[in-house]
Amino acid sequence: MRKTLITLGIILVVVFVLYRLFAGSYNNMVDKEVVVQNAWSQVENVYQRRLDLIPNLVNTVKGAAEFEKSTLTAVIEARANATQVKVDAKNLNPEDMAKFQAAQGQLSTALGRLMVVVEQYPQLKANANFLELQAQLEGTENRITVERQKFNDTVTDYNQYVRKFPQVLLAGMFGFKEKAFFAADQGAAKAPEVKF
């Protein structure tokens, strides 16, 4: 009888330890995945802020300067393209992230061309509305950089956790997959050539 109670006690302790180990690991994976989803929502939030500023910027420029329509059209089309690319926070895979980054990169390039063309119009650079929108856009670009960094930090933490033992076993069983990072834009490592 005593041996049976000891054996039963050992079995209960082992079951309890295994339960705590697996339940704790599973719950931590859920918590970390939710943090990644929250960080992604914040990234989308600041990108949306930029998208919201662009129509006002384009209208201000359009009203204050008569210049190549192709630049304004490129900004409008890039904005429309960027609004079409959606990434599901629960499925942050490399392919979808690459599409999202490409669309946002196209928009950044179009905005850069717009700002270069604007330099040719002194009356526009003196326009208070334009200056305010330009400052807001610059601030938004800084926010995007900060939120992308925070997102990458949370993805790093999550990916490290789900790849460690014994979590890797549970991650595979319950479908916790590694998340994709924001990567540097193509050609970002190469310094631009400056000619005088």
mmCIF file of C-alpha atoms in Angstrom:
data_model
loop_
_atom_site.group_PDB
_atom_site.id
_atom_site.type_symbol
_atom_site.label_atom_id
_atom_site.label_comp_id
_atom_site.label_asym_id
_atom_site.label_seq_id
_atom_site.Cartn_x
_atom_site.Cartn_y
_atom_site.Cartn_z
ATOM 1 C CA MET A 1 0.000 0.000 0.000
ATOM 2 C CA ARG A 2 2.786 2.392 0.909
ATOM 3 C CA LYS A 3 4.670 1.661 -2.335
ATOM 4 C CA THR A 4 1.490 2.301 -4.295
ATOM 5 C CA LEU A 5 1.010 5.686 -2.615
ATOM 6 C CA ILE A 6 4.651 6.638 -3.251
ATOM 7 C CA THR A 7 4.392 5.560 -6.900
ATOM 8 C CA LEU A 8 1.121 7.441 -7.277
ATOM 9 C CA GLY A 9 2.707 10.522 -5.636
ATOM 10 C CA ILE A 10 5.700 10.387 -7.994
ATOM 11 C CA ILE A 11 3.421 10.030 -11.007
ATOM 12 C CA LEU A 12 1.328 12.990 -9.860
ATOM 13 C CA VAL A 13 4.446 15.135 -9.324
ATOM 14 C CA VAL A 14 5.801 14.216 -12.782
ATOM 15 C CA VAL A 15 2.425 14.933 -14.412
ATOM 16 C CA PHE A 16 2.173 18.254 -12.574
ATOM 17 C CA VAL A 17 5.731 19.273 -13.576
ATOM 18 C CA LEU A 18 5.099 18.332 -17.221
ATOM 19 C CA TYR A 19 1.794 20.188 -17.199
ATOM 20 C CA ARG A 20 3.391 23.327 -15.752
ATOM 21 C CA LEU A 21 6.263 23.117 -18.226
ATOM 22 C CA PHE A 22 4.046 22.756 -21.269
ATOM 23 C CA ALA A 23 1.246 25.040 -20.107
ATOM 24 C CA GLY A 24 3.759 27.741 -19.170
ATOM 25 C CA SER A 25 5.547 27.444 -22.505
ATOM 26 C CA TYR A 26 2.296 27.505 -24.452
ATOM 27 C CA ASN A 27 0.995 30.513 -22.545
ATOM 28 C CA ASN A 28 4.282 32.370 -23.060
ATOM 29 C CA MET A 29 4.082 31.702 -26.803
ATOM 30 C CA VAL A 30 0.540 33.074 -26.862
ATOM 31 C CA ASP A 31 1.646 36.165 -24.902
ATOM 32 C CA LYS A 32 4.616 36.791 -27.188
ATOM 33 C CA GLU A 33 2.511 36.308 -30.323
ATOM 34 C CA VAL A 34 -0.002 38.867 -29.053
ATOM 35 C CA VAL A 35 2.858 41.331 -28.413
ATOM 36 C CA VAL A 36 4.045 40.820 -32.009
ATOM 37 C CA GLN A 37 0.508 41.419 -33.300
ATOM 38 C CA ASN A 38 0.269 44.576 -31.204
ATOM 39 C CA ALA A 39 3.610 45.828 -32.521
ATOM 40 C CA TRP A 40 2.431 45.149 -36.081
ATOM 41 C CA SER A 41 -0.758 47.111 -35.424
ATOM 42 C CA GLN A 42 1.366 50.047 -34.296
ATOM 43 C CA VAL A 43 3.445 49.810 -37.493
ATOM 44 C CA GLU A 44 0.261 49.857 -39.563
ATOM 45 C CA ASN A 45 -0.990 52.789 -37.505
ATOM 46 C CA VAL A 46 1.981 55.009 -38.355
ATOM 47 C CA TYR A 47 1.932 53.954 -42.003
ATOM 48 C CA GLN A 48 -1.768 54.868 -42.074
ATOM 49 C CA ARG A 49 -0.903 58.279 -40.631
ATOM 50 C CA ARG A 50 1.464 58.818 -43.546
ATOM 51 C CA LEU A 51 -1.208 57.706 -46.019
ATOM 52 C CA ASP A 52 -3.661 60.147 -44.444
ATOM 53 C CA LEU A 53 -1.222 63.079 -44.793
ATOM 54 C CA ILE A 54 -0.458 62.497 -48.472
ATOM 55 C CA PRO A 55 -3.749 63.749 -50.012
ATOM 56 C CA ASN A 56 -3.426 67.056 -48.126
ATOM 57 C CA LEU A 57 0.199 67.373 -49.197
ATOM 58 C CA VAL A 58 -0.640 66.630 -52.835
ATOM 59 C CA ASN A 59 -3.538 69.110 -52.834
ATOM 60 C CA THR A 60 -1.367 71.834 -51.290
ATOM 61 C CA VAL A 61 1.348 71.263 -53.871
ATOM 62 C CA LYS A 62 -1.165 71.042 -56.708
ATOM 63 C CA GLY A 63 -2.743 74.343 -55.693
ATOM 64 C CA ALA A 64 0.525 76.234 -55.227
ATOM 65 C CA ALA A 65 2.621 75.081 -58.158
ATOM 66 C CA GLU A 66 2.111 74.125 -61.735
ATOM 67 C CA PHE A 67 4.616 71.441 -62.478
ATOM 68 C CA GLU A 68 4.874 67.995 -63.940
ATOM 69 C CA LYS A 69 1.699 66.065 -63.352
ATOM 70 C CA SER A 70 3.625 62.813 -63.585
ATOM 71 C CA THR A 71 5.174 63.425 -60.148
ATOM 72 C CA LEU A 72 1.794 63.992 -58.499
ATOM 73 C CA THR A 73 0.322 61.048 -60.372
ATOM 74 C CA ALA A 74 3.185 58.810 -59.195
ATOM 75 C CA VAL A 75 2.541 59.807 -55.565
ATOM 76 C CA ILE A 76 -1.210 59.219 -55.896
ATOM 77 C CA GLU A 77 -0.704 55.832 -57.576
ATOM 78 C CA ALA A 78 1.919 54.750 -55.050
ATOM 79 C CA ARG A 79 -0.423 55.705 -52.207
ATOM 80 C CA ALA A 80 -3.264 53.725 -53.788
ATOM 81 C CA ASN A 81 -0.970 50.725 -54.233
ATOM 82 C CA ALA A 82 0.221 50.959 -50.626
ATOM 83 C CA THR A 83 -3.362 50.926 -49.335
ATOM 84 C CA GLN A 84 -4.067 47.719 -51.256
ATOM 85 C CA VAL A 85 -1.284 45.681 -49.647
ATOM 86 C CA LYS A 86 -2.486 44.206 -46.364
ATOM 87 C CA VAL A 87 -0.590 41.882 -44.059
ATOM 88 C CA ASP A 88 -2.394 39.694 -41.539
ATOM 89 C CA ALA A 89 -0.827 40.143 -38.099
ATOM 90 C CA LYS A 90 -1.404 36.444 -37.391
ATOM 91 C CA ASN A 91 0.507 35.378 -40.491
ATOM 92 C CA LEU A 92 3.578 37.581 -40.788
ATOM 93 C CA ASN A 93 5.374 35.572 -43.464
ATOM 94 C CA PRO A 94 8.364 36.795 -45.510
ATOM 95 C CA GLU A 95 6.419 36.960 -48.791
ATOM 96 C CA ASP A 96 3.675 39.230 -47.454
ATOM 97 C CA MET A 97 6.203 41.385 -45.607
ATOM 98 C CA ALA A 98 8.214 41.790 -48.828
ATOM 99 C CA LYS A 99 5.089 42.905 -50.718
ATOM 100 C CA PHE A 100 4.206 45.366 -47.953
ATOM 101 C CA GLN A 101 7.736 46.773 -47.877
ATOM 102 C CA ALA A 102 7.862 47.067 -51.661
ATOM 103 C CA ALA A 103 4.604 49.043 -51.743
ATOM 104 C CA GLN A 104 5.745 51.326 -48.923
ATOM 105 C CA GLY A 105 9.154 51.730 -50.571
ATOM 106 C CA GLN A 106 7.491 52.761 -53.838
ATOM 107 C CA LEU A 107 5.515 55.377 -51.923
ATOM 108 C CA SER A 108 8.639 56.648 -50.157
ATOM 109 C CA THR A 109 10.416 56.982 -53.495
ATOM 110 C CA ALA A 110 7.485 58.884 -55.032
ATOM 111 C CA LEU A 111 7.341 61.224 -52.015
ATOM 112 C CA GLY A 112 11.087 61.800 -52.301
ATOM 113 C CA ARG A 113 10.700 62.800 -55.968
ATOM 114 C CA LEU A 114 7.843 65.127 -54.997
ATOM 115 C CA MET A 115 10.019 66.869 -52.404
ATOM 116 C CA VAL A 116 12.842 67.296 -54.937
ATOM 117 C CA VAL A 117 10.477 68.890 -57.465
ATOM 118 C CA VAL A 118 9.006 71.142 -54.756
ATOM 119 C CA GLU A 119 12.458 72.661 -54.200
ATOM 120 C CA GLN A 120 12.015 74.466 -57.529
ATOM 121 C CA TYR A 121 9.056 76.472 -56.196
ATOM 122 C CA PRO A 122 10.066 79.086 -53.599
ATOM 123 C CA GLN A 123 6.466 80.260 -53.109
ATOM 124 C CA LEU A 124 5.512 76.726 -52.096
ATOM 125 C CA LYS A 125 8.379 76.479 -49.609
ATOM 126 C CA ALA A 126 7.026 79.667 -48.021
ATOM 127 C CA ASN A 127 3.465 78.299 -47.792
ATOM 128 C CA ALA A 128 2.614 77.698 -44.115
ATOM 129 C CA ASN A 129 0.259 74.799 -44.887
ATOM 130 C CA PHE A 130 2.902 73.053 -46.946
ATOM 131 C CA LEU A 131 5.577 73.584 -44.307
ATOM 132 C CA GLU A 132 3.288 72.152 -41.608
ATOM 133 C CA LEU A 133 2.417 69.118 -43.743
ATOM 134 C CA GLN A 134 6.080 68.595 -44.585
ATOM 135 C CA ALA A 135 7.001 68.709 -40.884
ATOM 136 C CA GLN A 136 4.213 66.252 -40.040
ATOM 137 C CA LEU A 137 5.369 63.927 -42.800
ATOM 138 C CA GLU A 138 8.967 64.054 -41.545
ATOM 139 C CA GLY A 139 7.751 63.315 -38.015
ATOM 140 C CA THR A 140 5.706 60.409 -39.326
ATOM 141 C CA GLU A 141 8.722 58.985 -41.154
ATOM 142 C CA ASN A 142 10.619 59.086 -37.850
ATOM 143 C CA ARG A 143 7.714 57.330 -36.098
ATOM 144 C CA ILE A 144 7.733 54.660 -38.799
ATOM 145 C CA THR A 145 11.413 54.015 -38.154
ATOM 146 C CA VAL A 146 10.839 53.731 -34.399
ATOM 147 C CA GLU A 147 7.829 51.420 -34.740
ATOM 148 C CA ARG A 148 9.609 49.201 -37.260
ATOM 149 C CA GLN A 149 12.476 48.828 -34.786
ATOM 150 C CA LYS A 150 10.075 47.973 -31.952
ATOM 151 C CA PHE A 151 8.346 45.459 -34.217
ATOM 152 C CA ASN A 152 11.640 43.799 -35.135
ATOM 153 C CA ASP A 153 12.561 43.638 -31.433
ATOM 154 C CA THR A 154 9.298 41.880 -30.538
ATOM 155 C CA VAL A 155 9.662 39.488 -33.486
ATOM 156 C CA THR A 156 13.211 38.686 -32.355
ATOM 157 C CA ASP A 157 11.989 37.855 -28.856
ATOM 158 C CA TYR A 158 9.136 35.722 -30.201
ATOM 159 C CA ASN A 159 11.276 33.879 -32.782
ATOM 160 C CA GLN A 160 13.987 33.119 -30.223
ATOM 161 C CA TYR A 161 11.406 31.754 -27.804
ATOM 162 C CA VAL A 162 9.611 29.438 -30.256
ATOM 163 C CA ARG A 163 12.924 28.038 -31.547
ATOM 164 C CA LYS A 164 14.240 27.006 -28.121
ATOM 165 C CA PHE A 165 13.730 23.592 -26.577
ATOM 166 C CA PRO A 166 11.154 22.473 -25.373
ATOM 167 C CA GLN A 167 9.036 25.273 -26.877
ATOM 168 C CA VAL A 168 10.004 24.219 -30.398
ATOM 169 C CA LEU A 169 8.060 20.979 -29.831
ATOM 170 C CA LEU A 170 4.947 22.820 -28.706
ATOM 171 C CA ALA A 171 5.321 25.480 -31.385
ATOM 172 C CA GLY A 172 5.244 22.817 -34.069
ATOM 173 C CA MET A 173 2.282 21.037 -32.481
ATOM 174 C CA PHE A 174 0.188 24.181 -32.065
ATOM 175 C CA GLY A 175 1.176 26.062 -35.226
ATOM 176 C CA PHE A 176 3.349 28.814 -33.742
ATOM 177 C CA LYS A 177 5.555 29.754 -36.699
ATOM 178 C CA GLU A 178 8.441 32.172 -36.904
ATOM 179 C CA LYS A 179 7.464 35.710 -37.885
ATOM 180 C CA ALA A 180 9.086 37.790 -40.623
ATOM 181 C CA PHE A 181 11.136 40.900 -39.909
ATOM 182 C CA PHE A 182 11.257 44.235 -41.643
ATOM 183 C CA ALA A 183 14.392 44.150 -43.734
ATOM 184 C CA ALA A 184 16.434 46.994 -45.139
ATOM 185 C CA ASP A 185 15.307 48.152 -48.562
ATOM 186 C CA GLN A 186 17.232 46.726 -51.474
ATOM 187 C CA GLY A 187 20.352 48.741 -52.151
ATOM 188 C CA ALA A 188 20.284 50.354 -48.695
ATOM 189 C CA ALA A 189 23.738 48.958 -47.905
ATOM 190 C CA LYS A 190 25.246 50.675 -50.950
ATOM 191 C CA ALA A 191 26.107 54.322 -50.409
ATOM 192 C CA PRO A 192 24.580 56.676 -52.985
ATOM 193 C CA GLU A 193 26.945 58.135 -55.542
ATOM 194 C CA VAL A 194 27.303 61.891 -55.283
ATOM 195 C CA LYS A 195 28.601 63.850 -58.290
ATOM 196 C CA PHE A 196 29.363 67.546 -58.452
#
